[in-house]
Amino acid sequence: MMVSSTPCCARPESARRWLVALLLGVWLALAGGGALAAEKSAVRQAVIRATPQGYVIDGDVNIVLNSTLEDALTRGINLYFVLELEVTRPRSWWFDESIGEATRKLRIYYHLLLRRYVVENGYTTRTAATLAEALAMLGRIDDWQVLERGALKTGHAYDARLRLRLDTSQLPKPLVIGAVGGDRWELATPWYGWSFDAPALAAAPASSP
């Protein structure tokens, strides 16, 4: 009677290979998941509403800086951003009608003496102790006047899109020219688009006699 046997070293070797493959798979999954979970700059929300003076936009932009831009801030370099809004009226028989465009310039920098971040958003200037707080301020849009009275017809449908981008033309030229990999000095959110019905204008406050 013949009895087959497995060499004593075969099973441990097979187990080691299986364990290595398992660990490699887990590492790749974690690495891939981390890359997918990495935050990117994006417009989170935006809405156009009516006021007695016309139409304003409120919104929120999540701004994520890469290490190059963060380092530039801590060295006292100003970063300028531009908010860009486009409003159109869809037409089935022709190209969409352009209703209006608006831009707003923003700035953030680190005050080396105060050791605080300074944020200029429209006509408002505020300071923050941390970069996270400063970026939240920079990305907050409140009461931005974008269209005058009469620009929209109440109840009609319109399309809008909004984005934020770094104004690279304002960066110090030696930094941009000397940088290896120019994409490190670029930041732009995807266009955030939405449709809305024009709201009725709010009544103007009555003037006192």
Coordinates of N, CA and C in Angstrom, one line a residue:
M1 N 0.9 -1.2 0.0 CA 0.0 0.0 0.0 C 0.9 1.2 0.0
M2 N 0.6 2.1 -1.0 CA 1.4 3.3 -1.1 C 0.7 4.5 -0.5
V3 N 1.4 5.3 0.3 CA 0.8 6.5 1.0 C 1.5 7.7 0.4
S4 N 0.7 8.6 -0.1 CA 1.3 9.9 -0.6 C 1.5 10.8 0.5
S5 N 2.5 11.7 0.4 CA 2.7 12.6 1.4 C 3.2 13.9 0.8
T6 N 3.0 15.1 1.5 CA 3.3 16.4 1.0 C 4.6 16.8 1.7
P7 N 5.6 17.3 1.0 CA 6.8 17.7 1.7 C 6.5 18.7 2.8
C8 N 7.2 18.7 3.9 CA 6.9 19.5 5.0 C 7.0 20.9 4.8
C9 N 7.8 21.3 3.8 CA 8.0 22.8 3.6 C 7.0 23.4 2.6
A10 N 6.2 22.5 1.9 CA 5.3 23.1 0.9 C 4.2 23.9 1.5
R11 N 3.6 23.4 2.5 CA 2.4 24.0 3.1 C 2.8 25.4 3.7
P12 N 3.8 25.5 4.5 CA 4.2 26.8 5.0 C 4.6 27.8 3.9
E13 N 5.2 27.3 2.9 CA 5.6 28.2 1.8 C 4.4 28.8 1.1
S14 N 3.4 27.9 0.8 CA 2.1 28.3 0.2 C 1.4 29.3 1.1
A15 N 1.4 29.1 2.4 CA 0.8 30.0 3.4 C 1.4 31.4 3.3
R16 N 2.8 31.4 3.2 CA 3.5 32.7 3.2 C 3.1 33.4 1.9
R17 N 3.1 32.7 0.8 CA 2.7 33.4 -0.4 C 1.3 34.0 -0.4
W18 N 0.4 33.2 0.2 CA -1.0 33.7 0.4 C -1.1 34.9 1.2
L19 N -0.3 34.9 2.3 CA -0.3 36.0 3.3 C 0.3 37.3 2.6
V20 N 1.4 37.1 1.8 CA 1.9 38.3 1.1 C 1.0 38.9 0.1
A21 N 0.3 38.0 -0.6 CA -0.7 38.4 -1.6 C -1.9 39.2 -0.9
L22 N -2.3 38.7 0.2 CA -3.4 39.3 1.0 C -3.0 40.7 1.5
L23 N -1.8 40.8 2.0 CA -1.3 42.1 2.5 C -1.1 43.1 1.4
L24 N -0.6 42.6 0.3 CA -0.5 43.5 -0.9 C -1.8 44.0 -1.4
G25 N -2.8 43.1 -1.4 CA -4.1 43.5 -1.8 C -4.7 44.5 -0.9
V26 N -4.5 44.3 0.4 CA -5.1 45.3 1.4 C -4.4 46.6 1.2
W27 N -3.1 46.6 1.0 CA -2.3 47.9 0.8 C -2.8 48.6 -0.4
L28 N -3.0 47.9 -1.5 CA -3.5 48.6 -2.7 C -4.9 49.1 -2.5
A29 N -5.7 48.4 -1.8 CA -7.1 48.9 -1.6 C -7.1 50.1 -0.8
L30 N -6.2 50.2 0.3 CA -6.2 51.3 1.1 C -5.6 52.5 0.4
A31 N -4.6 52.3 -0.4 CA -3.9 53.3 -1.2 C -4.9 53.9 -2.2
G32 N -5.6 53.0 -2.9 CA -6.6 53.5 -3.9 C -7.7 54.2 -3.2
G33 N -8.2 53.7 -2.1 CA -9.3 54.4 -1.4 C -8.9 55.7 -0.9
G34 N -7.6 55.9 -0.5 CA -7.2 57.2 0.0 C -7.1 58.2 -1.1
A35 N -6.7 57.7 -2.3 CA -6.7 58.6 -3.5 C -8.1 59.0 -3.9
L36 N -9.0 58.1 -3.8 CA -10.4 58.4 -4.2 C -11.0 59.4 -3.2
A37 N -10.6 59.2 -1.9 CA -11.2 60.0 -0.9 C -10.6 61.4 -0.8
A38 N -9.5 61.7 -1.4 CA -8.8 62.9 -1.3 C -9.8 64.0 -1.8
E39 N -9.8 65.1 -0.9 CA -10.7 66.2 -1.3 C -10.2 67.0 -2.4
K40 N -11.1 67.6 -3.2 CA -10.7 68.5 -4.2 C -11.6 69.8 -4.1
S41 N -11.1 70.8 -4.6 CA -11.8 72.1 -4.5 C -13.1 72.0 -5.4
A42 N -14.2 72.4 -4.9 CA -15.4 72.3 -5.6 C -16.5 73.3 -5.0
V43 N -17.4 73.7 -5.8 CA -18.5 74.5 -5.4 C -19.5 73.6 -4.8
R44 N -19.8 73.8 -3.5 CA -20.8 72.9 -2.8 C -22.2 73.2 -3.1
Q45 N -22.5 74.5 -3.1 CA -23.9 74.9 -3.4 C -23.9 76.4 -3.8
A46 N -25.0 76.8 -4.5 CA -25.2 78.2 -4.9 C -26.6 78.4 -5.2
V47 N -27.1 79.6 -4.9 CA -28.5 80.0 -5.1 C -28.6 81.4 -5.5
I48 N -29.4 81.8 -6.4 CA -29.7 83.2 -6.8 C -31.0 83.6 -6.2
R49 N -31.0 84.7 -5.5 CA -32.3 85.2 -4.9 C -32.5 86.7 -5.2
A50 N -33.7 87.1 -5.0 CA -34.0 88.5 -5.4 C -34.0 89.4 -4.1
T51 N -33.6 90.7 -4.4 CA -33.5 91.7 -3.4 C -34.2 93.0 -4.0
P52 N -34.4 94.0 -3.2 CA -35.0 95.2 -3.9 C -34.0 95.8 -4.9
Q53 N -32.8 95.6 -4.8 CA -31.8 96.1 -5.8 C -31.6 95.3 -7.0
G54 N -32.0 94.0 -7.0 CA -31.8 93.1 -8.1 C -31.6 91.7 -7.6
Y55 N -30.6 91.0 -8.1 CA -30.4 89.6 -7.7 C -29.0 89.4 -7.2
V56 N -28.9 88.6 -6.1 CA -27.7 88.3 -5.4 C -27.5 86.8 -5.4
I57 N -26.3 86.4 -5.1 CA -26.0 84.9 -5.1 C -25.4 84.6 -3.7
D58 N -25.8 83.5 -3.1 CA -25.3 83.0 -1.9 C -24.7 81.6 -2.3
G59 N -23.6 81.2 -1.7 CA -23.0 79.9 -2.0 C -21.9 79.6 -1.1
D60 N -21.3 78.4 -1.4 CA -20.2 77.9 -0.5 C -19.3 77.1 -1.4
V61 N -18.0 77.4 -1.3 CA -17.0 76.7 -2.1 C -16.0 76.1 -1.2
N62 N -15.8 74.8 -1.4 CA -14.7 74.1 -0.7 C -13.4 74.3 -1.4
I63 N -12.5 74.9 -0.7 CA -11.2 75.2 -1.3 C -10.1 74.4 -0.6
V64 N -9.4 73.6 -1.4 CA -8.3 72.7 -1.0 C -7.0 73.1 -1.6
L65 N -6.0 73.5 -0.8 CA -4.8 74.0 -1.4 C -3.8 72.8 -1.4
N66 N -3.0 72.7 -2.4 CA -1.9 71.7 -2.4 C -0.7 72.2 -1.5
S67 N 0.3 71.4 -1.3 CA 1.4 71.8 -0.4 C 2.2 73.0 -1.0
T68 N 2.3 73.1 -2.3 CA 3.0 74.3 -2.9 C 2.3 75.6 -2.5
L69 N 1.0 75.6 -2.7 CA 0.2 76.8 -2.4 C 0.2 77.1 -0.9
E70 N 0.1 76.1 -0.1 CA 0.2 76.3 1.4 C 1.5 76.9 1.8
D71 N 2.6 76.4 1.2 CA 3.9 76.9 1.5 C 4.1 78.3 1.1
A72 N 3.5 78.6 -0.1 CA 3.6 80.0 -0.6 C 2.9 81.0 0.4
L73 N 1.7 80.5 0.9 CA 1.0 81.4 1.9 C 1.9 81.7 3.1
T74 N 2.5 80.6 3.7 CA 3.2 80.8 4.9 C 4.5 81.6 4.7
R75 N 4.9 81.8 3.5 CA 6.1 82.6 3.2 C 5.7 84.1 2.9
G76 N 4.4 84.3 3.0 CA 3.9 85.7 2.9 C 3.5 86.1 1.4
I77 N 3.3 85.1 0.6 CA 2.9 85.3 -0.8 C 1.4 85.4 -0.9
N78 N 0.9 86.4 -1.5 CA -0.6 86.6 -1.7 C -1.1 85.7 -2.8
L79 N -2.3 85.1 -2.5 CA -2.9 84.2 -3.4 C -4.3 84.9 -3.8
Y80 N -4.4 85.2 -5.1 CA -5.6 85.8 -5.6 C -6.5 84.8 -6.3
F81 N -7.8 84.9 -6.1 CA -8.8 84.0 -6.7 C -9.8 84.9 -7.4
V82 N -10.5 84.2 -8.4 CA -11.6 84.9 -9.1 C -12.8 84.0 -9.1
L83 N -14.0 84.5 -8.6 CA -15.3 83.8 -8.8 C -15.9 84.3 -10.1
E84 N -16.3 83.3 -10.9 CA -16.9 83.6 -12.2 C -18.3 83.0 -12.3
L85 N -19.3 83.8 -12.6 CA -20.7 83.4 -12.7 C -21.2 83.7 -14.1
E86 N -21.9 82.8 -14.7 CA -22.6 83.0 -16.0 C -24.0 82.6 -15.9
V87 N -24.9 83.4 -16.4 CA -26.4 83.2 -16.3 C -26.9 83.2 -17.8
T88 N -27.6 82.2 -18.2 CA -28.2 82.1 -19.5 C -29.7 81.7 -19.5
R89 N -30.4 82.0 -20.6 CA -31.8 81.6 -20.7 C -31.8 80.5 -21.8
P90 N -32.2 79.3 -21.5 CA -32.3 78.2 -22.5 C -33.4 78.5 -23.5
R91 N -33.0 78.3 -24.8 CA -33.9 78.4 -25.9 C -33.9 77.1 -26.8
S92 N -35.0 76.6 -27.0 CA -35.1 75.3 -27.8 C -34.8 75.5 -29.3
W93 N -35.1 76.7 -29.8 CA -35.0 77.0 -31.2 C -33.7 77.7 -31.6
W94 N -32.8 78.0 -30.7 CA -31.6 78.8 -31.0 C -30.6 78.6 -29.8
F95 N -29.4 79.2 -30.0 CA -28.5 79.1 -28.9 C -29.1 79.7 -27.6
D96 N -28.6 79.3 -26.5 CA -29.0 79.9 -25.2 C -28.7 81.4 -25.2
E97 N -29.6 82.1 -24.6 CA -29.4 83.6 -24.5 C -28.5 83.9 -23.3
S98 N -27.5 84.7 -23.5 CA -26.6 85.2 -22.4 C -27.3 86.3 -21.7
I99 N -27.6 86.1 -20.4 CA -28.2 87.1 -19.6 C -27.2 88.0 -18.9
G100 N -26.2 87.4 -18.4 CA -25.2 88.2 -17.7 C -24.0 87.4 -17.2
E101 N -22.9 88.1 -17.0 CA -21.7 87.5 -16.4 C -21.2 88.4 -15.2
A102 N -20.7 87.8 -14.2 CA -20.1 88.5 -13.1 C -18.9 87.9 -12.6
T103 N -18.0 88.7 -12.1 CA -16.7 88.2 -11.5 C -16.5 88.9 -10.2
R104 N -15.9 88.2 -9.3 CA -15.5 88.8 -8.0 C -14.1 88.4 -7.7
K105 N -13.2 89.3 -7.2 CA -11.9 89.0 -6.9 C -11.7 88.8 -5.4
L106 N -11.0 87.8 -5.0 CA -10.7 87.4 -3.6 C -9.2 87.3 -3.4
R107 N -8.9 87.5 -2.1 CA -7.4 87.4 -1.8 C -7.3 86.8 -0.4
I108 N -6.2 86.0 -0.3 CA -5.8 85.5 1.0 C -4.3 85.6 1.1
Y109 N -3.9 85.9 2.3 CA -2.4 86.0 2.6 C -2.2 85.8 4.1
Y110 N -0.9 85.5 4.4 CA -0.6 85.3 5.8 C 0.2 86.5 6.3
H111 N -0.3 87.1 7.3 CA 0.4 88.3 7.9 C 1.5 87.8 8.8
L112 N 2.7 88.0 8.4 CA 3.8 87.5 9.2 C 4.0 88.1 10.6
L113 N 3.6 89.4 10.7 CA 3.7 90.0 12.0 C 2.6 89.6 13.0
L114 N 1.4 89.6 12.4 CA 0.2 89.3 13.2 C 0.1 87.7 13.4
R115 N 0.7 87.0 12.5 CA 0.6 85.5 12.5 C -0.8 85.1 12.4
R116 N -1.5 85.7 11.5 CA -2.9 85.4 11.2 C -3.1 85.5 9.7
Y117 N -4.1 84.7 9.2 CA -4.4 84.8 7.8 C -5.4 85.9 7.6
V118 N -5.2 86.6 6.5 CA -6.1 87.7 6.1 C -6.9 87.3 4.9
V119 N -8.2 87.5 4.9 CA -9.1 87.1 3.8 C -9.8 88.4 3.4
E120 N -9.7 88.6 2.1 CA -10.5 89.7 1.5 C -11.5 89.1 0.5
N121 N -12.8 89.2 0.8 CA -13.9 88.6 0.0 C -14.8 89.7 -0.3
G122 N -14.7 90.2 -1.6 CA -15.5 91.3 -1.9 C -15.0 92.6 -1.2
Y123 N -15.9 93.2 -0.5 CA -15.6 94.4 0.3 C -15.3 94.1 1.7
T124 N -15.3 92.8 2.1 CA -15.1 92.4 3.5 C -13.7 91.9 3.7
T125 N -13.0 92.4 4.8 CA -11.7 91.9 5.2 C -11.8 91.3 6.6
R126 N -11.4 90.1 6.7 CA -11.4 89.4 8.0 C -10.1 88.7 8.2
T127 N -9.8 88.3 9.5 CA -8.6 87.5 9.8 C -9.0 86.2 10.5
A128 N -8.1 85.2 10.3 CA -8.4 83.9 10.9 C -7.1 83.4 11.5
A129 N -7.2 82.6 12.6 CA -6.0 82.0 13.2 C -5.5 80.8 12.5
T130 N -6.3 80.1 11.8 CA -5.9 78.9 11.1 C -6.2 78.9 9.6
L131 N -5.5 78.1 8.9 CA -5.7 78.1 7.4 C -7.1 77.5 7.1
A132 N -7.6 76.5 7.8 CA -8.9 75.9 7.6 C -10.0 77.0 7.8
E133 N -9.9 77.8 8.8 CA -10.9 78.8 9.1 C -10.8 79.9 8.0
A134 N -9.6 80.2 7.5 CA -9.4 81.2 6.5 C -10.0 80.8 5.2
L135 N -9.8 79.5 4.8 CA -10.3 79.0 3.5 C -11.8 78.9 3.6
A136 N -12.4 78.6 4.8 CA -13.9 78.6 4.9 C -14.4 80.0 4.7
M137 N -13.8 81.0 5.2 CA -14.2 82.4 5.0 C -14.1 82.7 3.5
L138 N -13.0 82.3 2.9 CA -12.7 82.7 1.5 C -13.8 82.1 0.6
G139 N -14.2 80.9 0.9 CA -15.2 80.2 0.1 C -16.6 80.5 0.3
R140 N -16.9 81.3 1.4 CA -18.3 81.7 1.7 C -18.7 82.9 0.8
I141 N -19.9 82.7 0.1 CA -20.4 83.8 -0.7 C -21.7 84.2 -0.1
D142 N -21.8 85.5 0.2 CA -23.0 86.1 0.8 C -23.3 87.4 0.1
D143 N -24.6 87.5 -0.3 CA -25.1 88.7 -0.9 C -24.3 89.3 -2.0
W144 N -23.8 88.5 -2.8 CA -23.0 89.0 -4.0 C -23.9 89.5 -5.0
Q145 N -23.9 90.8 -5.3 CA -24.8 91.4 -6.3 C -24.3 91.0 -7.7
V146 N -25.1 90.3 -8.4 CA -24.7 89.8 -9.7 C -25.5 90.3 -10.9
L147 N -26.8 90.6 -10.7 CA -27.7 91.1 -11.7 C -28.5 92.3 -11.2
E148 N -28.8 93.2 -12.1 CA -29.6 94.4 -11.8 C -31.1 94.0 -11.9
R149 N -31.9 94.9 -11.4 CA -33.4 94.8 -11.5 C -33.7 94.8 -13.0
G150 N -34.6 93.9 -13.3 CA -35.1 93.8 -14.7 C -34.3 92.8 -15.6
A151 N -33.2 92.3 -15.0 CA -32.4 91.4 -15.8 C -33.1 90.0 -16.0
L152 N -33.9 89.6 -15.1 CA -34.7 88.4 -15.2 C -36.1 88.6 -15.2
K153 N -36.9 87.7 -15.8 CA -38.3 87.8 -15.9 C -38.9 86.8 -14.9
T154 N -39.7 87.3 -13.9 CA -40.2 86.5 -12.9 C -40.9 85.2 -13.4
G155 N -40.5 84.0 -12.9 CA -41.2 82.8 -13.3 C -40.5 82.1 -14.5
H156 N -39.7 82.8 -15.2 CA -39.0 82.2 -16.4 C -37.8 81.4 -15.9
A157 N -37.5 80.3 -16.7 CA -36.5 79.4 -16.4 C -35.1 79.9 -16.9
Y158 N -34.1 79.7 -16.0 CA -32.7 80.2 -16.4 C -31.7 79.1 -15.9
D159 N -30.6 79.2 -16.5 CA -29.4 78.3 -16.1 C -28.3 79.2 -15.6
A160 N -27.6 78.7 -14.6 CA -26.5 79.4 -14.1 C -25.3 78.4 -13.9
R161 N -24.1 78.9 -13.9 CA -23.0 78.1 -13.5 C -21.9 79.0 -12.9
L162 N -21.2 78.4 -11.9 CA -20.3 79.1 -11.1 C -19.0 78.3 -10.9
R163 N -17.9 79.0 -10.8 CA -16.6 78.3 -10.5 C -15.7 79.3 -9.8
L164 N -14.7 78.8 -9.1 CA -13.6 79.6 -8.5 C -12.3 79.1 -9.1
R165 N -11.4 80.0 -9.4 CA -10.1 79.7 -9.9 C -9.0 80.6 -9.3
L166 N -7.8 80.0 -9.2 CA -6.7 80.8 -8.8 C -6.3 81.7 -9.9
D167 N -6.1 83.0 -9.6 CA -5.6 83.9 -10.7 C -4.1 83.9 -10.7
T168 N -3.6 83.0 -11.6 CA -2.1 82.8 -11.7 C -1.4 84.0 -12.3
S169 N -2.1 84.9 -12.9 CA -1.5 86.1 -13.4 C -1.0 87.0 -12.3
Q170 N -1.5 86.8 -11.1 CA -1.1 87.7 -10.0 C 0.0 87.1 -9.2
L171 N 0.4 85.9 -9.5 CA 1.6 85.2 -8.8 C 2.9 85.9 -9.2
P172 N 3.8 85.9 -8.3 CA 5.2 86.4 -8.6 C 5.8 85.6 -9.8
K173 N 6.2 86.3 -10.8 CA 6.7 85.6 -12.0 C 7.8 84.6 -11.8
P174 N 8.8 85.0 -11.0 CA 9.9 84.0 -10.7 C 9.5 82.7 -10.2
L175 N 8.4 82.7 -9.3 CA 7.9 81.5 -8.7 C 7.3 80.6 -9.8
V176 N 6.5 81.2 -10.6 CA 5.8 80.4 -11.7 C 6.8 79.9 -12.7
I177 N 7.7 80.8 -13.1 CA 8.7 80.4 -14.2 C 9.6 79.3 -13.7
G178 N 10.0 79.4 -12.4 CA 11.0 78.5 -11.9 C 10.4 77.2 -11.3
A179 N 9.1 77.1 -11.2 CA 8.5 76.0 -10.7 C 8.6 74.8 -11.6
V180 N 8.9 73.6 -11.0 CA 8.9 72.4 -11.8 C 7.5 71.7 -11.7
G181 N 6.8 71.7 -12.9 CA 5.5 71.2 -12.8 C 4.5 72.3 -12.6
G182 N 4.1 73.0 -13.6 CA 3.3 74.2 -13.4 C 1.9 73.9 -12.8
D183 N 1.5 72.7 -12.8 CA 0.1 72.4 -12.3 C 0.1 72.6 -10.8
R184 N 1.3 72.7 -10.1 CA 1.3 72.9 -8.7 C 0.9 74.3 -8.4
W185 N 0.9 75.2 -9.3 CA 0.5 76.6 -9.1 C -0.9 76.9 -9.8
E186 N -1.7 75.9 -9.9 CA -3.0 76.0 -10.5 C -4.0 75.5 -9.6
L187 N -5.2 76.1 -9.6 CA -6.3 75.6 -8.8 C -7.6 76.2 -9.5
A188 N -8.5 75.3 -9.8 CA -9.8 75.7 -10.4 C -10.8 74.6 -10.0
T189 N -12.0 75.1 -9.6 CA -13.1 74.1 -9.4 C -13.8 73.8 -10.7
P190 N -14.4 72.6 -10.8 CA -15.3 72.4 -11.9 C -16.4 73.4 -11.9
W191 N -17.0 73.6 -13.1 CA -18.2 74.5 -13.2 C -19.3 73.8 -12.4
Y192 N -20.0 74.6 -11.6 CA -21.1 74.1 -10.8 C -22.4 74.7 -11.5
G193 N -23.2 73.9 -12.1 CA -24.4 74.4 -12.8 C -25.7 74.0 -12.2
W194 N -26.7 74.9 -12.3 CA -28.0 74.6 -11.8 C -29.0 75.4 -12.6
S195 N -30.3 75.0 -12.6 CA -31.4 75.7 -13.2 C -32.3 76.3 -12.1
F196 N -33.0 77.4 -12.5 CA -33.8 78.0 -11.5 C -34.9 78.8 -12.2
D197 N -36.0 79.1 -11.5 CA -37.0 80.0 -12.0 C -36.8 81.3 -11.3
A198 N -36.8 82.4 -12.1 CA -36.5 83.7 -11.6 C -37.5 84.1 -10.5
P199 N -37.0 84.4 -9.3 CA -37.9 84.8 -8.2 C -38.3 86.2 -8.4
A200 N -39.5 86.5 -7.7 CA -40.0 87.9 -7.8 C -39.1 88.8 -7.0
L201 N -38.9 90.0 -7.5 CA -38.1 91.0 -6.7 C -38.8 91.4 -5.4
A202 N -37.9 91.5 -4.4 CA -38.4 91.9 -3.1 C -38.9 93.4 -3.2
A203 N -39.9 93.8 -2.4 CA -40.3 95.1 -2.5 C -39.3 96.1 -1.8
A204 N -39.2 97.2 -2.4 CA -38.2 98.2 -1.8 C -38.8 98.7 -0.6
P205 N -37.9 99.0 0.4 CA -38.4 99.5 1.7 C -39.0 100.9 1.5
A206 N -40.1 101.1 2.2 CA -40.8 102.4 2.0 C -39.9 103.5 2.6
S207 N -39.8 104.6 1.9 CA -39.0 105.8 2.4 C -39.8 106.5 3.5
S208 N -39.1 106.9 4.5 CA -39.7 107.7 5.6 C -40.1 109.1 5.1
P209 N -41.2 109.6 5.6 CA -41.6 111.0 5.2 C -40.6 112.0 5.7

